[in-house]
Amino acid sequence: MSDKESETAPFGYRQVTAEDKQGLVNEVFAKVADRYDQMNDLMSGGLHRFWKDDFVSRLAPPRHASAFSVLDVAGGTGDIAFRIARGSGPGTRITVADISPEMIAEGKRRASMEPFGEKCDFMVANAEALPFDDQRFDAYTIAFGIRNVTAIDKALGEAYRVLRPGGHFLCLEFSHVAVPGLAALYDAYSMTAIPAIGKVVTGDGAPYRYLVESIRTFPDQDNFAAMIAAAGFARVNHRNLSGGIVAIHSGWRI
Ligand SMILES: C[S@@+](CC[C@H](N)C(=O)[O-])C[C@H]1O[C@@H](n2cnc3c(N)ncnc32)[C@H](O)[C@@H]1O
């Protein structure tokens, strides 16, 4: 067995080879792509809409006509990209990159119906090896995506590479609940209700069990902030939303 083959990565609570992890993650999103948006509403009780609005307001895309280019990685069905498109001026372009052809197909379908969909381009790409020149983008966003990536440090390195100096890195991700009473409630809800809702709506609870387990194995707020700083970003900080159920991490390439 080569060194590379012996590397492992968490897939939910299981440890799998790094090579297998991406394939398993891709299967999850291929299965849920056409119900993904509906499931987000059901599982979060609509909260994901507020989290995403808050996230895009942190980005504060320009309202004027000057050029502003955003790369939305793991952008899936375009939820973040459409919010940026709606809230920005005519000079803003959003490139949505996602490893799942099924999620990208769903995003393109939605873009054709969105009023500002023409400001968004969709492409299949891996966060760990982005097909873009160095210093190409003004901002990099990733929402509920980075915990699915096998080599998070590689993805952070790529984020740094494609941002121009002065560029903004923003990540929205499930995190670790900082309020004790809420933590127990949230644990019980997420481990039982979410896979059950997933089973009723999509016929299969397993992808949702993975999603919940992957939240548990993702680094907490401070450890993730340290990883972002290690990739080269400056002024790294985070803000908890809903008691730390999710957190927004921010950093700058200077
Ligand atoms: C939970 S969805 C988030 C979609 C969207 N950002 C949102 O907030 O609604 C996670 C996405 O990450 C994508 N993904 C997983 N691994 C990836 C990788 N290595 N590179 C790019 N995208 C990846 C999946 O295909 C999926 O579309």
mmCIF file of N, CA, C and O and ligand atoms in Angstrom, residues 21-22 25-26 28-30 32 36-37 40 48 52 55 72-81 83 96-104 110 123-130 140-151 155 172-174 210-211, ligand 1:
data_model
loop_
_atom_site.group_PDB
_atom_site.id
_atom_site.type_symbol
_atom_site.label_atom_id
_atom_site.label_comp_id
_atom_site.label_asym_id
_atom_site.label_seq_id
_atom_site.Cartn_x
_atom_site.Cartn_y
_atom_site.Cartn_z
ATOM 1 N N LYS A 21 -13.325 8.694 0.217
ATOM 2 C CA LYS A 21 -14.207 9.695 0.836
ATOM 3 C C LYS A 21 -14.939 10.520 -0.222
ATOM 4 O O LYS A 21 -16.157 10.696 -0.151
ATOM 5 N N GLN A 22 -14.201 11.058 -1.209
ATOM 6 C CA GLN A 22 -14.870 11.943 -2.173
ATOM 7 C C GLN A 22 -15.959 11.196 -2.940
ATOM 8 O O GLN A 22 -17.037 11.733 -3.179
ATOM 9 N N VAL A 25 -18.976 10.957 -0.688
ATOM 10 C CA VAL A 25 -19.640 12.260 -0.583
ATOM 11 C C VAL A 25 -20.413 12.544 -1.874
ATOM 12 O O VAL A 25 -21.569 12.991 -1.841
ATOM 13 N N ASN A 26 -19.796 12.239 -3.020
ATOM 14 C CA ASN A 26 -20.474 12.498 -4.302
ATOM 15 C C ASN A 26 -21.769 11.704 -4.398
ATOM 16 O O ASN A 26 -22.775 12.208 -4.902
ATOM 17 N N VAL A 28 -23.688 10.851 -1.954
ATOM 18 C CA VAL A 28 -24.683 11.504 -1.096
ATOM 19 C C VAL A 28 -25.376 12.618 -1.872
ATOM 20 O O VAL A 28 -26.606 12.682 -1.944
ATOM 21 N N PHE A 29 -24.593 13.507 -2.512
ATOM 22 C CA PHE A 29 -25.207 14.669 -3.153
ATOM 23 C C PHE A 29 -25.895 14.315 -4.473
ATOM 24 O O PHE A 29 -26.876 14.953 -4.843
ATOM 25 N N ALA A 30 -25.399 13.274 -5.154
ATOM 26 C CA ALA A 30 -26.097 12.832 -6.367
ATOM 27 C C ALA A 30 -27.496 12.348 -5.981
ATOM 28 O O ALA A 30 -28.483 12.618 -6.672
ATOM 29 N N VAL A 32 -29.359 13.303 -3.377
ATOM 30 C CA VAL A 32 -30.292 14.281 -2.785
ATOM 31 C C VAL A 32 -30.488 15.526 -3.656
ATOM 32 O O VAL A 32 -31.314 16.373 -3.323
ATOM 33 N N TYR A 36 -32.745 18.686 -2.610
ATOM 34 C CA TYR A 36 -31.819 19.321 -1.670
ATOM 35 C C TYR A 36 -32.415 20.575 -1.026
ATOM 36 O O TYR A 36 -32.364 20.750 0.197
ATOM 37 N N ASP A 37 -32.997 21.443 -1.861
ATOM 38 C CA ASP A 37 -33.486 22.727 -1.330
ATOM 39 C C ASP A 37 -34.678 22.515 -0.391
ATOM 40 O O ASP A 37 -34.760 23.124 0.669
ATOM 41 N N ASN A 40 -33.437 21.224 2.946
ATOM 42 C CA ASN A 40 -32.823 22.262 3.782
ATOM 43 C C ASN A 40 -33.884 23.000 4.580
ATOM 44 O O ASN A 40 -33.702 23.287 5.766
ATOM 45 N N HIS A 48 -31.995 28.019 7.557
ATOM 46 C CA HIS A 48 -30.845 28.136 6.640
ATOM 47 C C HIS A 48 -30.963 29.390 5.776
ATOM 48 O O HIS A 48 -29.961 29.969 5.359
ATOM 49 N N LYS A 52 -27.986 32.060 5.510
ATOM 50 C CA LYS A 52 -27.402 32.407 4.206
ATOM 51 C C LYS A 52 -27.520 33.909 3.933
ATOM 52 O O LYS A 52 -26.601 34.517 3.389
ATOM 53 N N PHE A 55 -24.868 35.555 5.929
ATOM 54 C CA PHE A 55 -23.569 35.265 5.304
ATOM 55 C C PHE A 55 -23.306 36.228 4.141
ATOM 56 O O PHE A 55 -22.244 36.833 4.044
ATOM 57 N N ASP A 72 -17.952 31.001 -5.719
ATOM 58 C CA ASP A 72 -18.715 30.290 -4.687
ATOM 59 C C ASP A 72 -18.430 28.798 -4.831
ATOM 60 O O ASP A 72 -18.944 28.149 -5.746
ATOM 61 N N VAL A 73 -17.605 28.290 -3.945
ATOM 62 C CA VAL A 73 -17.163 26.889 -4.040
ATOM 63 C C VAL A 73 -18.130 25.984 -3.279
ATOM 64 O O VAL A 73 -18.703 26.394 -2.263
ATOM 65 N N ALA A 74 -18.304 24.771 -3.801
ATOM 66 C CA ALA A 74 -19.308 23.840 -3.273
ATOM 67 C C ALA A 74 -20.668 24.536 -3.306
ATOM 68 O O ALA A 74 -21.480 24.384 -2.411
ATOM 69 N N GLY A 75 -20.861 25.292 -4.364
ATOM 70 C CA GLY A 75 -22.044 26.163 -4.471
ATOM 71 C C GLY A 75 -23.327 25.426 -4.783
ATOM 72 O O GLY A 75 -24.412 26.028 -4.744
ATOM 73 N N GLY A 76 -23.229 24.134 -5.118
ATOM 74 C CA GLY A 76 -24.398 23.278 -5.287
ATOM 75 C C GLY A 76 -25.464 23.883 -6.173
ATOM 76 O O GLY A 76 -25.209 24.253 -7.328
ATOM 77 N N THR A 77 -26.646 24.036 -5.631
ATOM 78 C CA THR A 77 -27.797 24.458 -6.430
ATOM 79 C C THR A 77 -27.911 25.981 -6.511
ATOM 80 O O THR A 77 -28.917 26.484 -6.988
ATOM 81 N N GLY A 78 -26.916 26.704 -6.046
ATOM 82 C CA GLY A 78 -26.854 28.140 -6.298
ATOM 83 C C GLY A 78 -27.462 29.039 -5.241
ATOM 84 O O GLY A 78 -27.577 30.249 -5.462
ATOM 85 N N ASP A 79 -27.815 28.482 -4.093
ATOM 86 C CA ASP A 79 -28.470 29.279 -3.050
ATOM 87 C C ASP A 79 -27.696 30.540 -2.669
ATOM 88 O O ASP A 79 -28.278 31.597 -2.485
ATOM 89 N N ILE A 80 -26.388 30.416 -2.514
ATOM 90 C CA ILE A 80 -25.558 31.571 -2.130
ATOM 91 C C ILE A 80 -25.391 32.487 -3.335
ATOM 92 O O ILE A 80 -25.550 33.713 -3.239
ATOM 93 N N ALA A 81 -25.097 31.903 -4.487
ATOM 94 C CA ALA A 81 -24.839 32.696 -5.701
ATOM 95 C C ALA A 81 -26.045 33.572 -6.046
ATOM 96 O O ALA A 81 -25.880 34.751 -6.379
ATOM 97 N N ARG A 83 -28.338 34.716 -4.066
ATOM 98 C CA ARG A 83 -28.448 35.807 -3.075
ATOM 99 C C ARG A 83 -27.443 36.919 -3.403
ATOM 100 O O ARG A 83 -27.773 38.091 -3.326
ATOM 101 N N VAL A 96 -19.980 29.611 -9.816
ATOM 102 C CA VAL A 96 -20.321 28.538 -8.877
ATOM 103 C C VAL A 96 -19.536 27.299 -9.290
ATOM 104 O O VAL A 96 -19.647 26.842 -10.430
ATOM 105 N N ALA A 97 -18.736 26.776 -8.369
ATOM 106 C CA ALA A 97 -17.952 25.568 -8.661
ATOM 107 C C ALA A 97 -18.361 24.487 -7.670
ATOM 108 O O ALA A 97 -18.401 24.732 -6.458
ATOM 109 N N ASP A 98 -18.682 23.319 -8.185
ATOM 110 C CA ASP A 98 -19.095 22.213 -7.304
ATOM 111 C C ASP A 98 -18.644 20.915 -7.957
ATOM 112 O O ASP A 98 -18.668 20.779 -9.179
ATOM 113 N N ILE A 99 -18.285 19.956 -7.126
ATOM 114 C CA ILE A 99 -17.765 18.690 -7.669
ATOM 115 C C ILE A 99 -18.884 17.785 -8.197
ATOM 116 O O ILE A 99 -18.626 16.863 -8.957
ATOM 117 N N SER A 100 -20.122 18.071 -7.828
ATOM 118 C CA SER A 100 -21.229 17.177 -8.200
ATOM 119 C C SER A 100 -21.930 17.662 -9.473
ATOM 120 O O SER A 100 -22.575 18.711 -9.469
ATOM 121 N N PRO A 101 -21.845 16.883 -10.557
ATOM 122 C CA PRO A 101 -22.552 17.278 -11.777
ATOM 123 C C PRO A 101 -24.061 17.388 -11.549
ATOM 124 O O PRO A 101 -24.728 18.235 -12.144
ATOM 125 N N GLU A 102 -24.594 16.555 -10.642
ATOM 126 C CA GLU A 102 -26.043 16.584 -10.399
ATOM 127 C C GLU A 102 -26.456 17.890 -9.712
ATOM 128 O O GLU A 102 -27.476 18.495 -10.058
ATOM 129 N N MET A 103 -25.655 18.324 -8.717
ATOM 130 C CA MET A 103 -25.973 19.589 -8.021
ATOM 131 C C MET A 103 -25.818 20.761 -8.999
ATOM 132 O O MET A 103 -26.630 21.691 -9.003
ATOM 133 N N ILE A 104 -24.785 20.737 -9.830
ATOM 134 C CA ILE A 104 -24.565 21.819 -10.804
ATOM 135 C C ILE A 104 -25.721 21.853 -11.816
ATOM 136 O O ILE A 104 -26.205 22.934 -12.180
ATOM 137 N N ARG A 110 -32.148 26.070 -11.965
ATOM 138 C CA ARG A 110 -32.706 27.164 -11.165
ATOM 139 C C ARG A 110 -32.302 28.526 -11.723
ATOM 140 O O ARG A 110 -33.100 29.464 -11.719
ATOM 141 N N MET A 123 -19.965 25.552 -12.915
ATOM 142 C CA MET A 123 -19.027 24.573 -13.460
ATOM 143 C C MET A 123 -18.686 23.483 -12.444
ATOM 144 O O MET A 123 -18.720 23.715 -11.233
ATOM 145 N N VAL A 124 -18.380 22.299 -12.980
ATOM 146 C CA VAL A 124 -17.981 21.191 -12.115
ATOM 147 C C VAL A 124 -16.489 21.355 -11.815
ATOM 148 O O VAL A 124 -15.682 21.480 -12.736
ATOM 149 N N ALA A 125 -16.138 21.424 -10.541
ATOM 150 C CA ALA A 125 -14.725 21.564 -10.161
ATOM 151 C C ALA A 125 -14.538 21.105 -8.722
ATOM 152 O O ALA A 125 -15.472 21.166 -7.908
ATOM 153 N N ASN A 126 -13.328 20.661 -8.430
ATOM 154 C CA ASN A 126 -12.984 20.188 -7.086
ATOM 155 C C ASN A 126 -12.332 21.322 -6.296
ATOM 156 O O ASN A 126 -11.364 21.929 -6.776
ATOM 157 N N ALA A 127 -12.828 21.586 -5.091
ATOM 158 C CA ALA A 127 -12.285 22.646 -4.233
ATOM 159 C C ALA A 127 -10.794 22.459 -3.976
ATOM 160 O O ALA A 127 -10.082 23.422 -3.698
ATOM 161 N N GLU A 128 -10.322 21.220 -4.055
ATOM 162 C CA GLU A 128 -8.905 20.946 -3.749
ATOM 163 C C GLU A 128 -7.980 21.247 -4.920
ATOM 164 O O GLU A 128 -6.755 21.260 -4.757
ATOM 165 N N ALA A 129 -8.522 21.432 -6.122
ATOM 166 C CA ALA A 129 -7.690 21.695 -7.310
ATOM 167 C C ALA A 129 -8.514 22.565 -8.250
ATOM 168 O O ALA A 129 -9.087 22.073 -9.220
ATOM 169 N N LEU A 130 -8.589 23.844 -7.950
ATOM 170 C CA LEU A 130 -9.474 24.734 -8.708
ATOM 171 C C LEU A 130 -8.876 25.077 -10.076
ATOM 172 O O LEU A 130 -7.687 25.398 -10.158
ATOM 173 N N TYR A 140 -14.099 34.787 -2.147
ATOM 174 C CA TYR A 140 -14.299 33.329 -2.201
ATOM 175 C C TYR A 140 -15.314 33.002 -1.123
ATOM 176 O O TYR A 140 -15.122 33.372 0.041
ATOM 177 N N THR A 141 -16.397 32.357 -1.502
ATOM 178 C CA THR A 141 -17.382 31.939 -0.491
ATOM 179 C C THR A 141 -17.521 30.415 -0.544
ATOM 180 O O THR A 141 -17.375 29.808 -1.603
ATOM 181 N N ILE A 142 -17.816 29.845 0.599
ATOM 182 C CA ILE A 142 -18.103 28.401 0.654
ATOM 183 C C ILE A 142 -19.095 28.199 1.794
ATOM 184 O O ILE A 142 -18.844 28.604 2.931
ATOM 185 N N ALA A 143 -20.252 27.653 1.469
ATOM 186 C CA ALA A 143 -21.311 27.490 2.471
ATOM 187 C C ALA A 143 -21.689 26.023 2.585
ATOM 188 O O ALA A 143 -22.045 25.386 1.584
ATOM 189 N N PHE A 144 -21.594 25.496 3.773
ATOM 190 C CA PHE A 144 -21.954 24.104 4.048
ATOM 191 C C PHE A 144 -21.238 23.157 3.080
ATOM 192 O O PHE A 144 -21.797 22.131 2.688
ATOM 193 N N GLY A 145 -20.022 23.537 2.699
ATOM 194 C CA GLY A 145 -19.280 22.734 1.726
ATOM 195 C C GLY A 145 -17.980 22.189 2.273
ATOM 196 O O GLY A 145 -17.624 21.042 2.019
ATOM 197 N N ILE A 146 -17.280 22.978 3.078
ATOM 198 C CA ILE A 146 -15.892 22.603 3.386
ATOM 199 C C ILE A 146 -15.795 21.333 4.221
ATOM 200 O O ILE A 146 -14.832 20.588 4.103
ATOM 201 N N ARG A 147 -16.821 21.026 5.017
ATOM 202 C CA ARG A 147 -16.701 19.811 5.835
ATOM 203 C C ARG A 147 -16.833 18.553 4.971
ATOM 204 O O ARG A 147 -16.512 17.456 5.432
ATOM 205 N N ASN A 148 -17.301 18.708 3.729
ATOM 206 C CA ASN A 148 -17.399 17.557 2.832
ATOM 207 C C ASN A 148 -16.116 17.303 2.052
ATOM 208 O O ASN A 148 -15.983 16.273 1.395
ATOM 209 N N VAL A 149 -15.208 18.256 2.100
ATOM 210 C CA VAL A 149 -13.974 18.158 1.326
ATOM 211 C C VAL A 149 -13.007 17.223 2.052
ATOM 212 O O VAL A 149 -12.900 17.264 3.279
ATOM 213 N N THR A 150 -12.305 16.390 1.303
ATOM 214 C CA THR A 150 -11.402 15.416 1.927
ATOM 215 C C THR A 150 -10.196 16.106 2.575
ATOM 216 O O THR A 150 -9.919 15.901 3.746
ATOM 217 N N ALA A 151 -9.480 16.930 1.806
ATOM 218 C CA ALA A 151 -8.279 17.599 2.339
ATOM 219 C C ALA A 151 -8.605 19.083 2.507
ATOM 220 O O ALA A 151 -8.443 19.879 1.574
ATOM 221 N N ALA A 155 -7.938 22.675 0.187
ATOM 222 C CA ALA A 155 -9.001 23.574 -0.282
ATOM 223 C C ALA A 155 -8.740 25.003 0.207
ATOM 224 O O ALA A 155 -8.922 25.964 -0.538
ATOM 225 N N LEU A 172 -19.347 29.632 5.595
ATOM 226 C CA LEU A 172 -20.500 29.357 6.463
ATOM 227 C C LEU A 172 -20.541 27.843 6.656
ATOM 228 O O LEU A 172 -20.524 27.099 5.673
ATOM 229 N N GLU A 173 -20.523 27.422 7.900
ATOM 230 C CA GLU A 173 -20.478 25.967 8.118
ATOM 231 C C GLU A 173 -21.139 25.617 9.458
ATOM 232 O O GLU A 173 -21.154 26.432 10.383
ATOM 233 N N PHE A 174 -21.696 24.417 9.517
ATOM 234 C CA PHE A 174 -22.173 23.928 10.808
ATOM 235 C C PHE A 174 -20.995 23.898 11.761
ATOM 236 O O PHE A 174 -19.859 23.631 11.361
ATOM 237 N N TYR A 210 -25.105 10.691 7.316
ATOM 238 C CA TYR A 210 -23.733 11.154 7.021
ATOM 239 C C TYR A 210 -23.616 12.652 7.282
ATOM 240 O O TYR A 210 -22.660 13.115 7.911
ATOM 241 N N LEU A 211 -24.603 13.422 6.813
ATOM 242 C CA LEU A 211 -24.510 14.883 6.952
ATOM 243 C C LEU A 211 -24.419 15.273 8.421
ATOM 244 O O LEU A 211 -23.616 16.122 8.809
HETATM 245 C C1 LIG B 1 -24.424 20.763 1.679
HETATM 246 S S1 LIG B 1 -24.106 21.171 -0.001
HETATM 247 C C2 LIG B 1 -23.992 22.937 0.035
HETATM 248 C C3 LIG B 1 -24.529 23.604 -1.204
HETATM 249 C C4 LIG B 1 -24.671 25.137 -1.143
HETATM 250 N N1 LIG B 1 -23.396 25.793 -0.878
HETATM 251 C C5 LIG B 1 -25.682 25.567 -0.100
HETATM 252 O O1 LIG B 1 -25.289 26.185 0.886
HETATM 253 O O2 LIG B 1 -26.867 25.298 -0.280
HETATM 254 C C6 LIG B 1 -22.418 20.670 -0.111
HETATM 255 C C7 LIG B 1 -21.857 20.710 -1.523
HETATM 256 O O3 LIG B 1 -20.453 20.453 -1.480
HETATM 257 C C8 LIG B 1 -20.107 19.828 -2.689
HETATM 258 N N2 LIG B 1 -18.758 19.261 -2.566
HETATM 259 C C9 LIG B 1 -18.373 18.209 -1.801
HETATM 260 N N3 LIG B 1 -17.045 17.992 -1.954
HETATM 261 C C10 LIG B 1 -16.584 18.940 -2.816
HETATM 262 C C11 LIG B 1 -15.309 19.235 -3.364
HETATM 263 N N4 LIG B 1 -14.228 18.515 -3.045
HETATM 264 N N5 LIG B 1 -15.204 20.264 -4.225
HETATM 265 C C12 LIG B 1 -16.284 21.012 -4.561
HETATM 266 N N6 LIG B 1 -17.526 20.765 -4.083
HETATM 267 C C13 LIG B 1 -17.678 19.747 -3.218
HETATM 268 C C14 LIG B 1 -21.221 18.821 -2.863
HETATM 269 O O4 LIG B 1 -21.288 18.321 -4.160
HETATM 270 C C15 LIG B 1 -22.435 19.657 -2.462
HETATM 271 O O5 LIG B 1 -23.037 20.280 -3.563
#
